[in-house]
GROMACS .gro file of N, CA, C and O in nm:
model
  332
    1UNK      N    1   9.762   0.065  10.105
    1UNK     CA    2   9.632   0.062  10.042
    1UNK      C    3   9.574   0.208  10.043
    1UNK      O    4   9.597   0.288  10.134
    2UNK      N    5   9.516   0.237   9.930
    2UNK     CA    6   9.454   0.367   9.907
    2UNK      C    7   9.330   0.387   9.995
    2UNK      O    8   9.248   0.296  10.017
    3UNK      N    9   9.305   0.512  10.050
    3UNK     CA   10   9.186   0.545  10.122
    3UNK      C   11   9.074   0.580  10.031
    3UNK      O   12   8.957   0.577  10.069
    4UNK      N   13   9.108   0.636   9.906
    4UNK     CA   14   9.011   0.660   9.810
    4UNK      C   15   9.039   0.595   9.680
    4UNK      O   16   9.163   0.592   9.638
    5UNK      N   17   8.934   0.555   9.611
    5UNK     CA   18   8.948   0.487   9.481
    5UNK      C   19   8.860   0.547   9.380
    5UNK      O   20   8.736   0.565   9.409
    6UNK      N   21   8.908   0.583   9.263
    6UNK     CA   22   8.821   0.631   9.158
    6UNK      C   23   8.758   0.508   9.095
    6UNK      O   24   8.826   0.423   9.051
    7UNK      N   25   8.623   0.511   9.093
    7UNK     CA   26   8.551   0.393   9.039
    7UNK      C   27   8.509   0.417   8.898
    7UNK      O   28   8.492   0.314   8.826
    8UNK      N   29   8.486   0.539   8.849
    8UNK     CA   30   8.460   0.561   8.709
    8UNK      C   31   8.479   0.710   8.673
    8UNK      O   32   8.455   0.794   8.762
    9UNK      N   33   8.511   0.729   8.552
    9UNK     CA   34   8.517   0.865   8.494
    9UNK      C   35   8.452   0.847   8.357
    9UNK      O   36   8.498   0.784   8.269
   10UNK      N   37   8.335   0.929   8.338
   10UNK     CA   38   8.267   0.933   8.212
   10UNK      C   39   8.278   1.064   8.147
   10UNK      O   40   8.255   1.166   8.214
   11UNK      N   41   8.322   1.064   8.016
   11UNK     CA   42   8.326   1.192   7.942
   11UNK      C   43   8.188   1.216   7.889
   11UNK      O   44   8.133   1.142   7.808
   12UNK      N   45   8.127   1.321   7.945
   12UNK     CA   46   7.984   1.346   7.907
   12UNK      C   47   7.963   1.390   7.766
   12UNK      O   48   7.872   1.345   7.696
   13UNK      N   49   8.050   1.475   7.715
   13UNK     CA   50   8.038   1.533   7.584
   13UNK      C   51   8.125   1.467   7.486
   13UNK      O   52   8.207   1.530   7.423
   14UNK      N   53   8.117   1.334   7.473
   14UNK     CA   54   8.210   1.259   7.382
   14UNK      C   55   8.119   1.191   7.274
   14UNK      O   56   8.021   1.123   7.307
   15UNK      N   57   8.148   1.225   7.153
   15UNK     CA   58   8.262   1.295   7.095
   15UNK      C   59   8.235   1.446   7.106
   15UNK      O   60   8.117   1.495   7.120
   16UNK      N   61   8.340   1.518   7.100
   16UNK     CA   62   8.327   1.666   7.104
   16UNK      C   63   8.449   1.724   7.019
   16UNK      O   64   8.539   1.670   6.988
   17UNK      N   65   8.432   1.859   7.003
   17UNK     CA   66   8.541   1.930   6.933
   17UNK      C   67   8.646   1.969   7.031
   17UNK      O   68   8.631   1.974   7.151
   18UNK      N   69   8.766   1.987   6.981
   18UNK     CA   70   8.883   2.027   7.064
   18UNK      C   71   8.855   2.151   7.137
   18UNK      O   72   8.899   2.180   7.249
   19UNK      N   73   8.768   2.246   7.083
   19UNK     CA   74   8.744   2.371   7.139
   19UNK      C   75   8.618   2.366   7.241
   19UNK      O   76   8.592   2.470   7.303
   20UNK      N   77   8.561   2.249   7.253
   20UNK     CA   78   8.442   2.236   7.344
   20UNK      C   79   8.503   2.228   7.491
   20UNK      O   80   8.598   2.164   7.511
   21UNK      N   81   8.420   2.270   7.585
   21UNK     CA   82   8.458   2.244   7.727
   21UNK      C   83   8.462   2.084   7.753
   21UNK      O   84   8.391   2.013   7.684
   22UNK      N   85   8.542   2.046   7.850
   22UNK     CA   86   8.551   1.908   7.885
   22UNK      C   87   8.451   1.888   8.006
   22UNK      O   88   8.472   1.955   8.111
   23UNK      N   89   8.354   1.793   7.989
   23UNK     CA   90   8.268   1.763   8.108
   23UNK      C   91   8.282   1.621   8.141
   23UNK      O   92   8.273   1.527   8.068
   24UNK      N   93   8.314   1.600   8.279
   24UNK     CA   94   8.339   1.471   8.327
   24UNK      C   95   8.247   1.432   8.445
   24UNK      O   96   8.228   1.523   8.525
   25UNK      N   97   8.195   1.315   8.444
   25UNK     CA   98   8.118   1.267   8.563
   25UNK      C   99   8.219   1.170   8.636
   25UNK      O  100   8.262   1.072   8.580
   26UNK      N  101   8.249   1.204   8.758
   26UNK     CA  102   8.354   1.132   8.834
   26UNK      C  103   8.282   1.053   8.946
   26UNK      O  104   8.206   1.120   9.025
   27UNK      N  105   8.311   0.927   8.969
   27UNK     CA  106   8.263   0.855   9.080
   27UNK      C  107   8.383   0.798   9.156
   27UNK      O  108   8.474   0.752   9.100
   28UNK      N  109   8.374   0.810   9.291
   28UNK     CA  110   8.481   0.760   9.369
   28UNK      C  111   8.424   0.709   9.508
   28UNK      O  112   8.312   0.735   9.547
   29UNK      N  113   8.501   0.622   9.569
   29UNK     CA  114   8.471   0.577   9.698
   29UNK      C  115   8.581   0.606   9.800
   29UNK      O  116   8.698   0.603   9.768
   30UNK      N  117   8.538   0.637   9.923
   30UNK     CA  118   8.636   0.660  10.032
   30UNK      C  119   8.614   0.549  10.131
   30UNK      O  120   8.502   0.522  10.176
   31UNK      N  121   8.719   0.482  10.173
   31UNK     CA  122   8.709   0.370  10.263
   31UNK      C  123   8.707   0.414  10.407
   31UNK      O  124   8.673   0.342  10.495
   32UNK      N  125   8.742   0.545  10.433
   32UNK     CA  126   8.742   0.604  10.562
   32UNK      C  127   8.730   0.753  10.543
   32UNK      O  128   8.758   0.812  10.444
   33UNK      N  129   8.689   0.821  10.651
   33UNK     CA  130   8.677   0.967  10.648
   33UNK      C  131   8.816   1.034  10.641
   33UNK      O  132   8.911   0.968  10.698
   34UNK      N  133   8.823   1.140  10.573
   34UNK     CA  134   8.961   1.204  10.549
   34UNK      C  135   8.969   1.331  10.634
   34UNK      O  136   8.866   1.411  10.633
   35UNK      N  137   9.079   1.370  10.688
   35UNK     CA  138   9.103   1.492  10.747
   35UNK      C  139   9.115   1.610  10.652
   35UNK      O  140   9.066   1.718  10.677
   36UNK      N  141   9.180   1.584  10.538
   36UNK     CA  142   9.206   1.691  10.437
   36UNK      C  143   9.106   1.683  10.322
   36UNK      O  144   9.045   1.568  10.297
   37UNK      N  145   9.088   1.786  10.255
   37UNK     CA  146   9.008   1.793  10.125
   37UNK      C  147   9.083   1.708  10.022
   37UNK      O  148   9.206   1.694  10.021
   38UNK      N  149   9.007   1.663   9.926
   38UNK     CA  150   9.059   1.602   9.804
   38UNK      C  151   9.074   1.714   9.697
   38UNK      O  152   8.979   1.791   9.683
   39UNK      N  153   9.187   1.710   9.629
   39UNK     CA  154   9.204   1.807   9.517
   39UNK      C  155   9.193   1.728   9.390
   39UNK      O  156   9.261   1.631   9.363
   40UNK      N  157   9.106   1.778   9.301
   40UNK     CA  158   9.078   1.720   9.171
   40UNK      C  159   9.127   1.820   9.062
   40UNK      O  160   9.095   1.935   9.074
   41UNK      N  161   9.197   1.764   8.962
   41UNK     CA  162   9.243   1.851   8.852
   41UNK      C  163   9.208   1.786   8.722
   41UNK      O  164   9.217   1.663   8.707
   42UNK      N  165   9.182   1.871   8.626
   42UNK     CA  166   9.169   1.828   8.486
   42UNK      C  167   9.296   1.888   8.416
   42UNK      O  168   9.314   2.006   8.407
   43UNK      N  169   9.381   1.798   8.368
   43UNK     CA  170   9.505   1.835   8.301
   43UNK      C  171   9.511   1.788   8.164
   43UNK      O  172   9.487   1.666   8.135
   44UNK      N  173   9.538   1.878   8.072
   44UNK     CA  174   9.559   1.848   7.935
   44UNK      C  175   9.707   1.827   7.911
   44UNK      O  176   9.793   1.904   7.939
   45UNK      N  177   9.752   1.699   7.865
   45UNK     CA  178   9.884   1.671   7.846
   45UNK      C  179   9.923   1.708   7.701
   45UNK      O  180   9.876   1.649   7.602
   46UNK      N  181  10.006   1.814   7.689
   46UNK     CA  182  10.048   1.860   7.567
   46UNK      C  183  10.145   1.767   7.495
   46UNK      O  184  10.156   1.762   7.373
   47UNK      N  185  10.224   1.701   7.572
   47UNK     CA  186  10.323   1.601   7.516
   47UNK      C  187  10.351   1.487   7.621
   47UNK      O  188  10.360   1.515   7.739
   48UNK      N  189  10.359   1.370   7.566
   48UNK     CA  190  10.385   1.264   7.660
   48UNK      C  191  10.530   1.259   7.699
   48UNK      O  192  10.566   1.191   7.799
   49UNK      N  193  10.620   1.331   7.632
   49UNK     CA  194  10.758   1.333   7.659
   49UNK      C  195  10.810   1.443   7.744
   49UNK      O  196  10.919   1.433   7.796
   50UNK      N  197  10.730   1.551   7.749
   50UNK     CA  198  10.780   1.666   7.823
   50UNK      C  199  10.652   1.746   7.890
   50UNK      O  200  10.550   1.769   7.818
   51UNK      N  201  10.658   1.769   8.023
   51UNK     CA  202  10.548   1.831   8.087
   51UNK      C  203  10.536   1.980   8.064
   51UNK      O  204  10.450   2.052   8.122
   52UNK      N  205  10.633   2.036   7.994
   52UNK     CA  206  10.626   2.189   7.977
   52UNK      C  207  10.501   2.231   7.899
   52UNK      O  208  10.459   2.353   7.926
   53UNK      N  209  10.439   2.155   7.821
   53UNK     CA  210  10.318   2.194   7.751
   53UNK      C  211  10.196   2.153   7.806
   53UNK      O  212  10.087   2.167   7.752
   54UNK      N  213  10.197   2.092   7.931
   54UNK     CA  214  10.077   2.052   8.004
   54UNK      C  215   9.999   2.173   8.047
   54UNK      O  216  10.064   2.276   8.081
   55UNK      N  217   9.867   2.159   8.043
   55UNK     CA  218   9.783   2.273   8.090
   55UNK      C  219   9.683   2.225   8.199
   55UNK      O  220   9.616   2.132   8.178
   56UNK      N  221   9.685   2.288   8.310
   56UNK     CA  222   9.582   2.257   8.419
   56UNK      C  223   9.459   2.339   8.370
   56UNK      O  224   9.459   2.462   8.380
   57UNK      N  225   9.358   2.269   8.336
   57UNK     CA  226   9.237   2.333   8.282
   57UNK      C  227   9.138   2.381   8.395
   57UNK      O  228   9.068   2.479   8.384
   58UNK      N  229   9.143   2.301   8.505
   58UNK     CA  230   9.053   2.331   8.615
   58UNK      C  231   9.100   2.257   8.735
   58UNK      O  232   9.157   2.145   8.717
   59UNK      N  233   9.066   2.301   8.864
   59UNK     CA  234   9.092   2.232   8.973
   59UNK      C  235   8.978   2.259   9.075
   59UNK      O  236   8.922   2.369   9.066
   60UNK      N  237   8.960   2.166   9.168
   60UNK     CA  238   8.854   2.180   9.273
   60UNK      C  239   8.896   2.111   9.395
   60UNK      O  240   8.958   1.996   9.383
   61UNK      N  241   8.856   2.164   9.509
   61UNK     CA  242   8.873   2.098   9.633
   61UNK      C  243   8.742   2.045   9.680
   61UNK      O  244   8.636   2.116   9.672
   62UNK      N  245   8.734   1.918   9.727
   62UNK     CA  246   8.619   1.854   9.775
   62UNK      C  247   8.640   1.813   9.911
   62UNK      O  248   8.735   1.737   9.942
   63UNK      N  249   8.550   1.851  10.002
   63UNK     CA  250   8.569   1.811  10.138
   63UNK      C  251   8.475   1.891  10.232
   63UNK      O  252   8.406   1.980  10.188
   64UNK      N  253   8.453   1.846  10.354
   64UNK     CA  254   8.524   1.725  10.411
   64UNK      C  255   8.466   1.596  10.350
   64UNK      O  256   8.360   1.596  10.301
   65UNK      N  257   8.553   1.496  10.341
   65UNK     CA  258   8.512   1.373  10.281
   65UNK      C  259   8.487   1.262  10.389
   65UNK      O  260   8.573   1.235  10.467
   66UNK      N  261   8.364   1.211  10.382
   66UNK     CA  262   8.325   1.114  10.479
   66UNK      C  263   8.344   0.967  10.405
   66UNK      O  264   8.356   0.970  10.279
   67UNK      N  265   8.334   0.869  10.480
   67UNK     CA  266   8.332   0.736  10.417
   67UNK      C  267   8.211   0.716  10.334
   67UNK      O  268   8.099   0.751  10.373
   68UNK      N  269   8.228   0.651  10.214
   68UNK     CA  270   8.113   0.619  10.128
   68UNK      C  271   8.153   0.648   9.983
   68UNK      O  272   8.257   0.658   9.945
   69UNK      N  273   8.039   0.635   9.903
   69UNK     CA  274   8.051   0.649   9.757
   69UNK      C  275   7.999   0.788   9.717
   69UNK      O  276   7.899   0.828   9.771
   70UNK      N  277   8.069   0.847   9.619
   70UNK     CA  278   8.037   0.986   9.583
   70UNK      C  279   8.041   1.002   9.433
   70UNK      O  280   8.114   0.929   9.363
   71UNK      N  281   7.973   1.101   9.379
   71UNK     CA  282   7.971   1.129   9.238
   71UNK      C  283   7.964   1.290   9.227
   71UNK      O  284   7.890   1.352   9.307
   72UNK      N  285   8.039   1.346   9.130
   72UNK     CA  286   8.030   1.483   9.100
   72UNK      C  287   8.064   1.511   8.944
   72UNK      O  288   8.116   1.418   8.882
   73UNK      N  289   8.016   1.614   8.906
   73UNK     CA  290   8.044   1.657   8.764
   73UNK      C  291   8.149   1.770   8.765
   73UNK      O  292   8.135   1.867   8.845
   74UNK      N  293   8.245   1.754   8.680
   74UNK     CA  294   8.352   1.864   8.670
   74UNK      C  295   8.357   1.910   8.523
   74UNK      O  296   8.367   1.828   8.436
   75UNK      N  297   8.347   2.035   8.511
   75UNK     CA  298   8.354   2.097   8.375
   75UNK      C  299   8.466   2.191   8.372
   75UNK      O  300   8.489   2.278   8.456
   76UNK      N  301   8.550   2.169   8.267
   76UNK     CA  302   8.670   2.253   8.249
   76UNK      C  303   8.675   2.316   8.106
   76UNK      O  304   8.615   2.257   8.015
   77UNK      N  305   8.732   2.430   8.100
   77UNK     CA  306   8.739   2.491   7.959
   77UNK      C  307   8.827   2.412   7.872
   77UNK      O  308   8.910   2.333   7.916
   78UNK      N  309   8.815   2.424   7.740
   78UNK     CA  310   8.898   2.357   7.643
   78UNK      C  311   9.042   2.407   7.661
   78UNK      O  312   9.069   2.516   7.708
   79UNK      N  313   9.145   2.319   7.618
   79UNK     CA  314   9.281   2.362   7.620
   79UNK      C  315   9.306   2.488   7.531
   79UNK      O  316   9.238   2.497   7.424
   80UNK      N  317   9.412   2.553   7.562
   80UNK     CA  318   9.452   2.664   7.476
   80UNK      C  319   9.537   2.609   7.356
   80UNK      O  320   9.642   2.555   7.377
   81UNK      N  321   9.480   2.614   7.240
   81UNK     CA  322   9.552   2.554   7.122
   81UNK      C  323   9.677   2.620   7.083
   81UNK      O  324   9.768   2.568   7.018
   82UNK      N  325   9.693   2.750   7.131
   82UNK     CA  326   9.821   2.816   7.099
   82UNK      C  327   9.940   2.768   7.174
   82UNK      O  328  10.051   2.793   7.146
   83UNK      N  329   9.907   2.687   7.281
   83UNK     CA  330  10.017   2.627   7.369
   83UNK      C  331  10.054   2.487   7.314
   83UNK      O  332  10.132   2.423   7.350
   0.00000   0.00000   0.00000
């Protein structure tokens, strides 16, 4: 059983242009306090068949994490279209 569950992810700037930053409102719940931080990443998948074109647009560590429900906003730059 998972200790943390993502309960919703809302794209704030939808619709948007490909060149616009990606803004997400993330809600999650933790069923127990965690020893380690949670790492969140926004990843643009360049191809479903090969991970070579994937781009990590942003990452963040959240912690310490206590039991309960949480919400945060994550903003990442647009993917690099040349890749």
